[in-house]
Amino acid sequence: MHQPIELKKLAQQESDARVRIRLLAIYHFSLGQNRAQIAKLLGVARGSVNKWVNKYLSGGLKGLQTKVNTGRPSKLSQAQLNQLSAFVLSHVEKDSGGRLIGEDIQKFIDKKFDVSYSLRNIYHLLHALGFSWITSRSKHPKQSEQAQAVFKNLPTGNDP
């Protein structure tokens, strides 16, 4: 078990607020306060203090660290995610113009993998794949760069 002064210093140095409050709970526990008093003092539930003290007693300070929440696993496998990335990239690089919108990706996933996603989660999925949903102006397939250059050089009437 750690000394109370050491626990208080660790709590003061801790940047994660969740871990800091757990360390303070253990600090007060090491001073001899009961779990109900600690809960009232820190403004947390007594069950939380019980859990933190038990984790500390069984696993030491490592038991108090915040665990990474991985969330729900993706409905698509890594191979399917790679195919989705390839689909998005192939449509972004098209010279024929037009835009790839969320509904297009939603339909592709449903048709290709028989998995349904809400539109909101399509954008979350794209973000997780490293795509940014900032769109540029689409390019018309019959666009002429030469005609644009000529148009830009026409006098506007406001020229000196």
N, CA and C atoms as an extended XYZ file, in Angstrom:
480
Properties=species:S:1:pos:R:3:atomname:S:1:resname:S:1:resid:I:1 pbc="F F F"
N         0.835       -1.187        0.000 N   MET     1
C         0.000        0.000        0.000 CA  MET     1
C         0.874        1.242        0.000 C   MET     1
N         0.403        2.277       -0.632 N   HIS     2
C         1.143        3.521       -0.747 CA  HIS     2
C         0.886        4.420        0.457 C   HIS     2
N         1.809        5.295        0.714 N   GLN     3
C         1.669        6.272        1.789 CA  GLN     3
C         0.661        7.349        1.373 C   GLN     3
N        -0.107        7.879        2.334 N   PRO     4
C        -1.101        8.909        1.992 CA  PRO     4
C        -0.500       10.132        1.306 C   PRO     4
N         0.650       10.581        1.736 N   ILE     5
C         1.274       11.767        1.146 CA  ILE     5
C         1.629       11.500       -0.319 C   ILE     5
N         2.120       10.292       -0.585 N   GLU     6
C         2.462        9.906       -1.954 CA  GLU     6
C         1.218        9.888       -2.848 C   GLU     6
N         0.117        9.380       -2.331 N   LEU     7
C        -1.140        9.334       -3.090 CA  LEU     7
C        -1.650       10.746       -3.384 C   LEU     7
N        -1.530       11.641       -2.402 N   LYS     8
C        -1.988       13.022       -2.606 CA  LYS     8
C        -1.152       13.707       -3.678 C   LYS     8
N         0.161       13.485       -3.677 N   LYS     9
C         1.040       14.074       -4.705 CA  LYS     9
C         0.701       13.523       -6.082 C   LYS     9
N         0.444       12.219       -6.156 N   LEU    10
C         0.069       11.615       -7.428 CA  LEU    10
C        -1.229       12.224       -7.951 C   LEU    10
N        -2.182       12.446       -7.052 N   ALA    11
C        -3.459       13.034       -7.450 CA  ALA    11
C        -3.266       14.458       -7.959 C   ALA    11
N        -2.380       15.217       -7.327 N   GLN    12
C        -2.134       16.591       -7.751 CA  GLN    12
C        -1.451       16.649       -9.111 C   GLN    12
N        -0.645       15.649       -9.421 N   GLN    13
C         0.103       15.626      -10.678 CA  GLN    13
C        -0.697       15.007      -11.830 C   GLN    13
N        -1.765       14.308      -11.509 N   GLU    14
C        -2.547       13.592      -12.526 CA  GLU    14
C        -3.332       14.566      -13.396 C   GLU    14
N        -3.227       14.390      -14.725 N   SER    15
C        -3.950       15.273      -15.645 CA  SER    15
C        -5.357       14.745      -15.963 C   SER    15
N        -5.571       13.444      -15.860 N   ASP    16
C        -6.881       12.854      -16.130 CA  ASP    16
C        -7.771       13.024      -14.899 C   ASP    16
N        -8.848       13.780      -15.047 N   ALA    17
C        -9.720       14.088      -13.907 CA  ALA    17
C       -10.331       12.831      -13.296 C   ALA    17
N       -10.645       11.849      -14.112 N   ARG    18
C       -11.249       10.612      -13.588 CA  ARG    18
C       -10.269        9.865      -12.695 C   ARG    18
N        -9.031        9.781      -13.150 N   VAL    19
C        -8.007        9.080      -12.355 CA  VAL    19
C        -7.700        9.895      -11.104 C   VAL    19
N        -7.692       11.229      -11.234 N   ARG    20
C        -7.405       12.105      -10.092 CA  ARG    20
C        -8.407       11.875       -8.958 C   ARG    20
N        -9.688       11.788       -9.288 N   ILE    21
C       -10.698       11.601       -8.236 CA  ILE    21
C       -10.580       10.207       -7.616 C   ILE    21
N       -10.183        9.237       -8.419 N   ARG    22
C        -9.969        7.892       -7.880 CA  ARG    22
C        -8.794        7.888       -6.909 C   ARG    22
N        -7.722        8.602       -7.282 N   LEU    23
C        -6.559        8.696       -6.395 CA  LEU    23
C        -6.922        9.414       -5.098 C   LEU    23
N        -7.747       10.450       -5.184 N   LEU    24
C        -8.181       11.146       -3.976 CA  LEU    24
C        -9.024       10.231       -3.086 C   LEU    24
N        -9.846        9.395       -3.708 N   ALA    25
C       -10.635        8.437       -2.931 CA  ALA    25
C        -9.713        7.474       -2.190 C   ALA    25
N        -8.682        6.996       -2.849 N   ILE    26
C        -7.737        6.074       -2.212 CA  ILE    26
C        -6.941        6.798       -1.129 C   ILE    26
N        -6.622        8.073       -1.387 N   TYR    27
C        -5.917        8.884       -0.395 CA  TYR    27
C        -6.736        8.956        0.893 C   TYR    27
N        -8.013        9.285        0.766 N   HIS    28
C        -8.876        9.383        1.952 CA  HIS    28
C        -9.087        8.018        2.593 C   HIS    28
N        -9.133        6.972        1.789 N   PHE    29
C        -9.255        5.601        2.319 CA  PHE    29
C        -8.021        5.250        3.148 C   PHE    29
N        -6.844        5.670        2.650 N   SER    30
C        -5.606        5.370        3.385 CA  SER    30
C        -5.511        6.173        4.686 C   SER    30
N        -6.254        7.273        4.783 N   LEU    31
C        -6.293        8.050        6.027 CA  LEU    31
C        -7.237        7.436        7.049 C   LEU    31
N        -8.002        6.431        6.623 N   GLY    32
C        -8.884        5.727        7.548 CA  GLY    32
C       -10.342        6.120        7.454 C   GLY    32
N       -10.702        6.934        6.498 N   GLN    33
C       -12.103        7.306        6.348 CA  GLN    33
C       -12.865        6.141        5.720 C   GLN    33
N       -14.152        6.029        6.092 N   ASN    34
C       -14.933        4.942        5.504 CA  ASN    34
C       -15.436        5.362        4.121 C   ASN    34
N       -15.930        4.403        3.403 N   ARG    35
C       -16.291        4.624        1.999 CA  ARG    35
C       -17.472        5.578        1.841 C   ARG    35
N       -18.403        5.564        2.755 N   ALA    36
C       -19.536        6.480        2.691 CA  ALA    36
C       -19.062        7.921        2.895 C   ALA    36
N       -18.125        8.133        3.825 N   GLN    37
C       -17.582        9.476        4.053 CA  GLN    37
C       -16.837        9.979        2.821 C   GLN    37
N       -16.073        9.094        2.222 N   ILE    38
C       -15.299        9.460        1.028 CA  ILE    38
C       -16.252        9.855       -0.101 C   ILE    38
N       -17.299        9.077       -0.286 N   ALA    39
C       -18.268        9.364       -1.352 CA  ALA    39
C       -18.907       10.728       -1.132 C   ALA    39
N       -19.268       11.027        0.108 N   LYS    40
C       -19.893       12.308        0.414 CA  LYS    40
C       -18.899       13.444        0.214 C   LYS    40
N       -17.677       13.252        0.644 N   LEU    41
C       -16.635       14.273        0.522 CA  LEU    41
C       -16.320       14.601       -0.937 C   LEU    41
N       -16.254       13.573       -1.787 N   LEU    42
C       -15.896       13.768       -3.198 CA  LEU    42
C       -17.105       14.006       -4.098 C   LEU    42
N       -18.299       13.818       -3.562 N   GLY    43
C       -19.511       14.045       -4.352 CA  GLY    43
C       -19.744       12.980       -5.405 C   GLY    43
N       -19.438       11.730       -5.047 N   VAL    44
C       -19.636       10.608       -5.969 CA  VAL    44
C       -20.471        9.542       -5.271 C   VAL    44
N       -20.884        8.550       -6.015 N   ALA    45
C       -21.676        7.456       -5.447 CA  ALA    45
C       -20.786        6.539       -4.606 C   ALA    45
N       -21.360        6.024       -3.535 N   ARG    46
C       -20.601        5.120       -2.658 CA  ARG    46
C       -20.182        3.858       -3.409 C   ARG    46
N       -21.019        3.410       -4.336 N   GLY    47
C       -20.668        2.231       -5.134 CA  GLY    47
C       -19.414        2.465       -5.968 C   GLY    47
N       -19.244        3.694       -6.463 N   SER    48
C       -18.034        4.012       -7.226 CA  SER    48
C       -16.808        3.929       -6.336 C   SER    48
N       -16.925        4.478       -5.119 N   VAL    49
C       -15.796        4.418       -4.180 CA  VAL    49
C       -15.477        2.967       -3.850 C   VAL    49
N       -16.511        2.151       -3.637 N   ASN    50
C       -16.290        0.724       -3.364 CA  ASN    50
C       -15.509        0.071       -4.500 C   ASN    50
N       -15.924        0.373       -5.731 N   LYS    51
C       -15.274       -0.216       -6.898 CA  LYS    51
C       -13.810        0.221       -6.987 C   LYS    51
N       -13.553        1.514       -6.778 N   TRP    52
C       -12.186        2.029       -6.873 CA  TRP    52
C       -11.282        1.435       -5.798 C   TRP    52
N       -11.807        1.343       -4.582 N   VAL    53
C       -11.011        0.783       -3.488 CA  VAL    53
C       -10.703       -0.686       -3.772 C   VAL    53
N       -11.697       -1.438       -4.235 N   ASN    54
C       -11.474       -2.859       -4.549 CA  ASN    54
C       -10.452       -3.019       -5.672 C   ASN    54
N       -10.540       -2.166       -6.699 N   LYS    55
C        -9.567       -2.232       -7.793 CA  LYS    55
C        -8.173       -1.893       -7.303 C   LYS    55
N        -8.077       -0.924       -6.406 N   TYR    56
C        -6.771       -0.538       -5.860 CA  TYR    56
C        -6.196       -1.664       -5.005 C   TYR    56
N        -7.037       -2.257       -4.172 N   LEU    57
C        -6.560       -3.325       -3.295 CA  LEU    57
C        -6.135       -4.560       -4.082 C   LEU    57
N        -6.798       -4.823       -5.206 N   SER    58
C        -6.450       -6.012       -5.981 CA  SER    58
C        -5.382       -5.752       -7.044 C   SER    58
N        -5.362       -4.537       -7.616 N   GLY    59
C        -4.431       -4.281       -8.718 CA  GLY    59
C        -3.481       -3.125       -8.519 C   GLY    59
N        -3.523       -2.493       -7.357 N   GLY    60
C        -2.639       -1.356       -7.119 CA  GLY    60
C        -3.073       -0.140       -7.937 C   GLY    60
N        -2.128        0.748       -8.168 N   LEU    61
C        -2.425        1.982       -8.900 CA  LEU    61
C        -2.848        1.720      -10.345 C   LEU    61
N        -2.368        0.636      -10.923 N   LYS    62
C        -2.753        0.307      -12.304 CA  LYS    62
C        -4.244        0.019      -12.415 C   LYS    62
N        -4.845       -0.464      -11.354 N   GLY    63
C        -6.276       -0.749      -11.348 CA  GLY    63
C        -7.136        0.498      -11.426 C   GLY    63
N        -6.538        1.663      -11.138 N   LEU    64
C        -7.287        2.922      -11.152 CA  LEU    64
C        -7.242        3.622      -12.498 C   LEU    64
N        -6.391        3.175      -13.394 N   GLN    65
C        -6.233        3.842      -14.689 CA  GLN    65
C        -7.491        3.664      -15.540 C   GLN    65
N        -7.768        4.679      -16.361 N   THR    66
C        -8.914        4.634      -17.257 CA  THR    66
C        -8.615        3.672      -18.407 C   THR    66
N        -9.528        2.766      -18.625 N   LYS    67
C        -9.362        1.817      -19.725 CA  LYS    67
C        -9.922        2.421      -21.006 C   LYS    67
N        -9.334        2.078      -22.119 N   VAL    68
C        -9.775        2.592      -23.407 CA  VAL    68
C       -11.098        1.940      -23.788 C   VAL    68
N       -12.069        2.776      -24.134 N   ASN    69
C       -13.357        2.266      -24.598 CA  ASN    69
C       -13.278        2.105      -26.107 C   ASN    69
N       -13.352        0.889      -26.573 N   THR    70
C       -13.223        0.636      -28.004 CA  THR    70
C       -14.531        0.844      -28.745 C   THR    70
N       -15.628        0.795      -28.040 N   GLY    71
C       -16.919        0.976      -28.693 CA  GLY    71
C       -17.377       -0.295      -29.392 C   GLY    71
N       -18.474       -0.160      -30.076 N   ARG    72
C       -19.048       -1.301      -30.785 CA  ARG    72
C       -18.188       -1.621      -31.999 C   ARG    72
N       -17.927       -2.898      -32.244 N   PRO    73
C       -17.148       -3.256      -33.435 CA  PRO    73
C       -17.899       -2.890      -34.715 C   PRO    73
N       -17.147       -2.614      -35.750 N   SER    74
C       -17.734       -2.258      -37.035 CA  SER    74
C       -18.526       -3.430      -37.595 C   SER    74
N       -19.588       -3.108      -38.330 N   LYS    75
C       -20.373       -4.144      -38.987 CA  LYS    75
C       -19.626       -4.715      -40.189 C   LYS    75
N       -18.628       -3.975      -40.662 N   LEU    76
C       -17.857       -4.392      -41.834 CA  LEU    76
C       -16.495       -4.931      -41.409 C   LEU    76
N       -16.031       -5.945      -42.106 N   SER    77
C       -14.706       -6.498      -41.833 CA  SER    77
C       -13.649       -5.550      -42.395 C   SER    77
N       -12.398       -5.794      -42.055 N   GLN    78
C       -11.324       -4.932      -42.559 CA  GLN    78
C       -11.236       -5.007      -44.086 C   GLN    78
N       -11.452       -6.179      -44.659 N   ALA    79
C       -11.435       -6.314      -46.118 CA  ALA    79
C       -12.566       -5.492      -46.756 C   ALA    79
N       -13.737       -5.508      -46.129 N   GLN    80
C       -14.861       -4.731      -46.643 CA  GLN    80
C       -14.592       -3.228      -46.511 C   GLN    80
N       -13.956       -2.833      -45.408 N   LEU    81
C       -13.602       -1.421      -45.229 CA  LEU    81
C       -12.605       -0.979      -46.290 C   LEU    81
N       -11.678       -1.879      -46.636 N   ASN    82
C       -10.714       -1.564      -47.705 CA  ASN    82
C       -11.423       -1.397      -49.048 C   ASN    82
N       -12.416       -2.256      -49.320 N   GLN    83
C       -13.191       -2.136      -50.556 CA  GLN    83
C       -13.986       -0.826      -50.579 C   GLN    83
N       -14.516       -0.450      -49.433 N   LEU    84
C       -15.257        0.806      -49.335 CA  LEU    84
C       -14.333        1.992      -49.603 C   LEU    84
N       -13.137        1.958      -49.028 N   SER    85
C       -12.165        3.034      -49.272 CA  SER    85
C       -11.821        3.128      -50.747 C   SER    85
N       -11.617        1.977      -51.374 N   ALA    86
C       -11.297        1.960      -52.803 CA  ALA    86
C       -12.461        2.529      -53.616 C   ALA    86
N       -13.689        2.199      -53.237 N   PHE    87
C       -14.876        2.715      -53.918 CA  PHE    87
C       -14.929        4.242      -53.825 C   PHE    87
N       -14.729        4.761      -52.635 N   VAL    88
C       -14.782        6.214      -52.433 CA  VAL    88
C       -13.679        6.893      -53.232 C   VAL    88
N       -12.471        6.355      -53.144 N   LEU    89
C       -11.350        6.964      -53.874 CA  LEU    89
C       -11.563        6.916      -55.382 C   LEU    89
N       -12.127        5.825      -55.884 N   SER    90
C       -12.341        5.719      -57.332 CA  SER    90
C       -13.372        6.735      -57.813 C   SER    90
N       -14.357        7.039      -56.995 N   HIS    91
C       -15.376        8.005      -57.390 CA  HIS    91
C       -14.919        9.446      -57.208 C   HIS    91
N       -14.020        9.664      -56.297 N   VAL    92
C       -13.503       11.015      -56.074 CA  VAL    92
C       -12.624       11.438      -57.245 C   VAL    92
N       -11.906       10.502      -57.806 N   GLU    93
C       -10.943       10.814      -58.857 CA  GLU    93
C       -11.532       10.803      -60.259 C   GLU    93
N       -12.829       10.601      -60.383 N   LYS    94
C       -13.463       10.563      -61.703 CA  LYS    94
C       -13.398       11.923      -62.379 C   LYS    94
N       -13.161       11.935      -63.654 N   ASP    95
C       -13.158       13.178      -64.425 CA  ASP    95
C       -14.543       13.501      -64.977 C   ASP    95
N       -15.470       12.588      -64.840 N   SER    96
C       -16.792       12.779      -65.444 CA  SER    96
C       -17.678       13.725      -64.659 C   SER    96
N       -17.203       14.214      -63.525 N   GLY    97
C       -17.979       15.175      -62.756 CA  GLY    97
C       -18.947       14.493      -61.810 C   GLY    97
N       -19.814       15.282      -61.208 N   GLY    98
C       -20.762       14.747      -60.248 CA  GLY    98
C       -20.132       14.631      -58.875 C   GLY    98
N       -20.931       14.260      -57.911 N   ARG    99
C       -20.457       14.129      -56.551 CA  ARG    99
C       -20.852       12.783      -55.992 C   ARG    99
N       -20.071       12.346      -55.065 N   LEU   100
C       -20.402       11.149      -54.309 CA  LEU   100
C       -21.026       11.641      -53.008 C   LEU   100
N       -22.264       11.289      -52.775 N   ILE   101
C       -22.952       11.738      -51.569 CA  ILE   101
C       -23.158       10.554      -50.634 C   ILE   101
N       -23.551       10.878      -49.393 N   GLY   102
C       -23.723        9.850      -48.370 CA  GLY   102
C       -24.681        8.751      -48.776 C   GLY   102
N       -25.752        9.126      -49.458 N   GLU   103
C       -26.733        8.119      -49.881 CA  GLU   103
C       -26.120        7.126      -50.871 C   GLU   103
N       -25.208        7.630      -51.727 N   ASP   104
C       -24.536        6.725      -52.680 CA  ASP   104
C       -23.708        5.682      -51.937 C   ASP   104
N       -23.010        6.129      -50.926 N   ILE   105
C       -22.168        5.216      -50.140 CA  ILE   105
C       -23.046        4.251      -49.359 C   ILE   105
N       -24.148        4.765      -48.831 N   GLN   106
C       -25.099        3.937      -48.099 CA  GLN   106
C       -25.642        2.817      -48.993 C   GLN   106
N       -26.022        3.171      -50.221 N   LYS   107
C       -26.544        2.179      -51.174 CA  LYS   107
C       -25.465        1.175      -51.560 C   LYS   107
N       -24.235        1.649      -51.758 N   PHE   108
C       -23.128        0.754      -52.111 CA  PHE   108
C       -22.915       -0.291      -51.019 C   PHE   108
N       -22.890        0.150      -49.765 N   ILE   109
C       -22.663       -0.780      -48.646 CA  ILE   109
C       -23.804       -1.781      -48.556 C   ILE   109
N       -25.030       -1.293      -48.720 N   ASP   110
C       -26.185       -2.180      -48.623 CA  ASP   110
C       -26.185       -3.209      -49.750 C   ASP   110
N       -25.891       -2.757      -50.968 N   LYS   111
C       -25.915       -3.656      -52.130 CA  LYS   111
C       -24.733       -4.632      -52.119 C   LYS   111
N       -23.548       -4.115      -51.822 N   LYS   112
C       -22.327       -4.919      -51.923 CA  LYS   112
C       -22.152       -5.864      -50.732 C   LYS   112
N       -22.454       -5.388      -49.514 N   PHE   113
C       -22.160       -6.165      -48.308 CA  PHE   113
C       -23.403       -6.617      -47.544 C   PHE   113
N       -24.591       -6.179      -48.007 N   ASP   114
C       -25.845       -6.500      -47.348 CA  ASP   114
C       -25.833       -6.074      -45.875 C   ASP   114
N       -25.313       -4.871      -45.646 N   VAL   115
C       -25.245       -4.288      -44.305 CA  VAL   115
C       -25.865       -2.900      -44.399 C   VAL   115
N       -26.746       -2.582      -43.444 N   SER   116
C       -27.385       -1.263      -43.499 CA  SER   116
C       -26.806       -0.349      -42.422 C   SER   116
N       -26.550        0.869      -42.838 N   TYR   117
C       -26.071        1.926      -41.949 CA  TYR   117
C       -27.007        3.108      -42.086 C   TYR   117
N       -27.215        3.830      -40.993 N   SER   118
C       -27.947        5.089      -41.094 CA  SER   118
C       -27.009        6.093      -41.761 C   SER   118
N       -27.585        7.130      -42.320 N   LEU   119
C       -26.789        8.134      -43.013 CA  LEU   119
C       -25.787        8.785      -42.069 C   LEU   119
N       -26.205        9.035      -40.851 N   ARG   120
C       -25.312        9.637      -39.856 CA  ARG   120
C       -24.088        8.761      -39.633 C   ARG   120
N       -24.299        7.455      -39.550 N   ASN   121
C       -23.179        6.554      -39.304 CA  ASN   121
C       -22.300        6.355      -40.534 C   ASN   121
N       -22.839        6.634      -41.717 N   ILE   122
C       -22.009        6.612      -42.925 CA  ILE   122
C       -20.903        7.646      -42.776 C   ILE   122
N       -21.260        8.838      -42.306 N   TYR   123
C       -20.268        9.898      -42.141 CA  TYR   123
C       -19.273        9.563      -41.037 C   TYR   123
N       -19.732        8.912      -39.970 N   HIS   124
C       -18.813        8.458      -38.917 CA  HIS   124
C       -17.848        7.416      -39.475 C   HIS   124
N       -18.373        6.517      -40.283 N   LEU   125
C       -17.546        5.470      -40.890 CA  LEU   125
C       -16.492        6.079      -41.808 C   LEU   125
N       -16.900        7.039      -42.614 N   LEU   126
C       -15.953        7.707      -43.510 CA  LEU   126
C       -14.870        8.438      -42.719 C   LEU   126
N       -15.256        9.071      -41.632 N   HIS   127
C       -14.277        9.764      -40.789 CA  HIS   127
C       -13.280        8.759      -40.205 C   HIS   127
N       -13.771        7.617      -39.755 N   ALA   128
C       -12.894        6.579      -39.203 CA  ALA   128
C       -11.925        6.041      -40.258 C   ALA   128
N       -12.345        6.087      -41.526 N   LEU   129
C       -11.476        5.633      -42.613 CA  LEU   129
C       -10.502        6.727      -43.067 C   LEU   129
N       -10.604        7.899      -42.462 N   GLY   130
C        -9.671        8.971      -42.785 CA  GLY   130
C       -10.139        9.927      -43.853 C   GLY   130
N       -11.418        9.866      -44.202 N   PHE   131
C       -11.961       10.767      -45.208 CA  PHE   131
C       -12.557       11.994      -44.537 C   PHE   131
N       -12.405       13.113      -45.180 N   SER   132
C       -13.010       14.351      -44.717 CA  SER   132
C       -14.162       14.665      -45.654 C   SER   132
N       -15.288       15.092      -45.098 N   TRP   133
C       -16.452       15.322      -45.937 CA  TRP   133
C       -16.514       16.783      -46.363 C   TRP   133
N       -15.419       17.274      -46.879 N   ILE   134
C       -15.372       18.605      -47.453 CA  ILE   134
C       -15.386       18.403      -48.954 C   ILE   134
N       -16.373       18.955      -49.592 N   THR   135
C       -16.501       18.727      -51.026 CA  THR   135
C       -16.009       19.933      -51.791 C   THR   135
N       -15.474       19.666      -52.925 N   SER   136
C       -15.055       20.744      -53.807 CA  SER   136
C       -16.129       20.916      -54.875 C   SER   136
N       -16.014       21.972      -55.621 N   ARG   137
C       -16.966       22.191      -56.695 CA  ARG   137
C       -16.748       21.108      -57.750 C   ARG   137
N       -17.819       20.501      -58.176 N   SER   138
C       -17.678       19.440      -59.171 CA  SER   138
C       -17.297       20.036      -60.530 C   SER   138
N       -16.687       19.228      -61.341 N   LYS   139
C       -16.217       19.651      -62.657 CA  LYS   139
C       -17.160       19.081      -63.715 C   LYS   139
N       -17.697       19.951      -64.528 N   HIS   140
C       -18.606       19.500      -65.575 CA  HIS   140
C       -17.808       18.719      -66.617 C   HIS   140
N       -18.353       17.594      -67.121 N   PRO   141
C       -17.613       16.773      -68.075 CA  PRO   141
C       -17.275       17.501      -69.382 C   PRO   141
N       -18.068       18.494      -69.781 N   LYS   142
C       -17.815       19.208      -71.032 CA  LYS   142
C       -17.099       20.542      -70.799 C   LYS   142
N       -16.542       20.699      -69.625 N   GLN   143
C       -15.866       21.943      -69.274 CA  GLN   143
C       -14.613       22.149      -70.131 C   GLN   143
N       -14.428       23.361      -70.607 N   SER   144
C       -13.266       23.682      -71.441 CA  SER   144
C       -12.390       24.692      -70.716 C   SER   144
N       -11.178       24.299      -70.402 N   GLU   145
C       -10.252       25.207      -69.724 CA  GLU   145
C        -9.869       26.360      -70.639 C   GLU   145
N        -9.801       26.106      -71.937 N   GLN   146
C        -9.454       27.154      -72.896 CA  GLN   146
C       -10.547       28.230      -72.922 C   GLN   146
N       -11.811       27.825      -72.933 N   ALA   147
C       -12.912       28.779      -72.943 CA  ALA   147
C       -12.923       29.596      -71.649 C   ALA   147
N       -12.572       28.970      -70.530 N   GLN   148
C       -12.509       29.693      -69.263 CA  GLN   148
C       -11.410       30.741      -69.290 C   GLN   148
N       -10.253       30.403      -69.860 N   ALA   149
C        -9.131       31.349      -69.936 CA  ALA   149
C        -9.512       32.556      -70.789 C   ALA   149
N       -10.199       32.320      -71.911 N   VAL   150
C       -10.636       33.418      -72.774 CA  VAL   150
C       -11.625       34.301      -72.013 C   VAL   150
N       -12.563       33.701      -71.296 N   PHE   151
C       -13.571       34.444      -70.553 CA  PHE   151
C       -12.933       35.321      -69.475 C   PHE   151
N       -11.907       34.802      -68.815 N   LYS   152
C       -11.241       35.551      -67.748 CA  LYS   152
C       -10.533       36.795      -68.284 C   LYS   152
N       -10.134       36.756      -69.549 N   ASN   153
C        -9.396       37.881      -70.129 CA  ASN   153
C       -10.306       38.903      -70.811 C   ASN   153
N       -11.615       38.683      -70.835 N   LEU   154
C       -12.536       39.651      -71.417 CA  LEU   154
C       -12.588       40.902      -70.556 C   LEU   154
N       -12.651       42.072      -71.171 N   PRO   155
C       -12.768       43.292      -70.372 CA  PRO   155
C       -14.136       43.346      -69.701 C   PRO   155
N       -14.162       43.852      -68.481 N   THR   156
C       -15.407       43.887      -67.709 CA  THR   156
C       -16.137       45.206      -67.823 C   THR   156
N       -15.493       46.201      -68.384 N   GLY   157
C       -16.116       47.529      -68.462 CA  GLY   157
C       -15.686       48.405      -67.298 C   GLY   157
N       -15.124       47.787      -66.276 N   ASN   158
C       -14.637       48.538      -65.120 CA  ASN   158
C       -13.125       48.713      -65.185 C   ASN   158
N       -12.537       48.207      -66.254 N   ASP   159
C       -11.080       48.288      -66.392 CA  ASP   159
C       -10.668       49.715      -66.695 C   ASP   159
N        -9.526       50.189      -66.179 N   PRO   160
C        -9.075       51.555      -66.467 CA  PRO   160
C        -8.599       51.738      -67.886 C   PRO   160
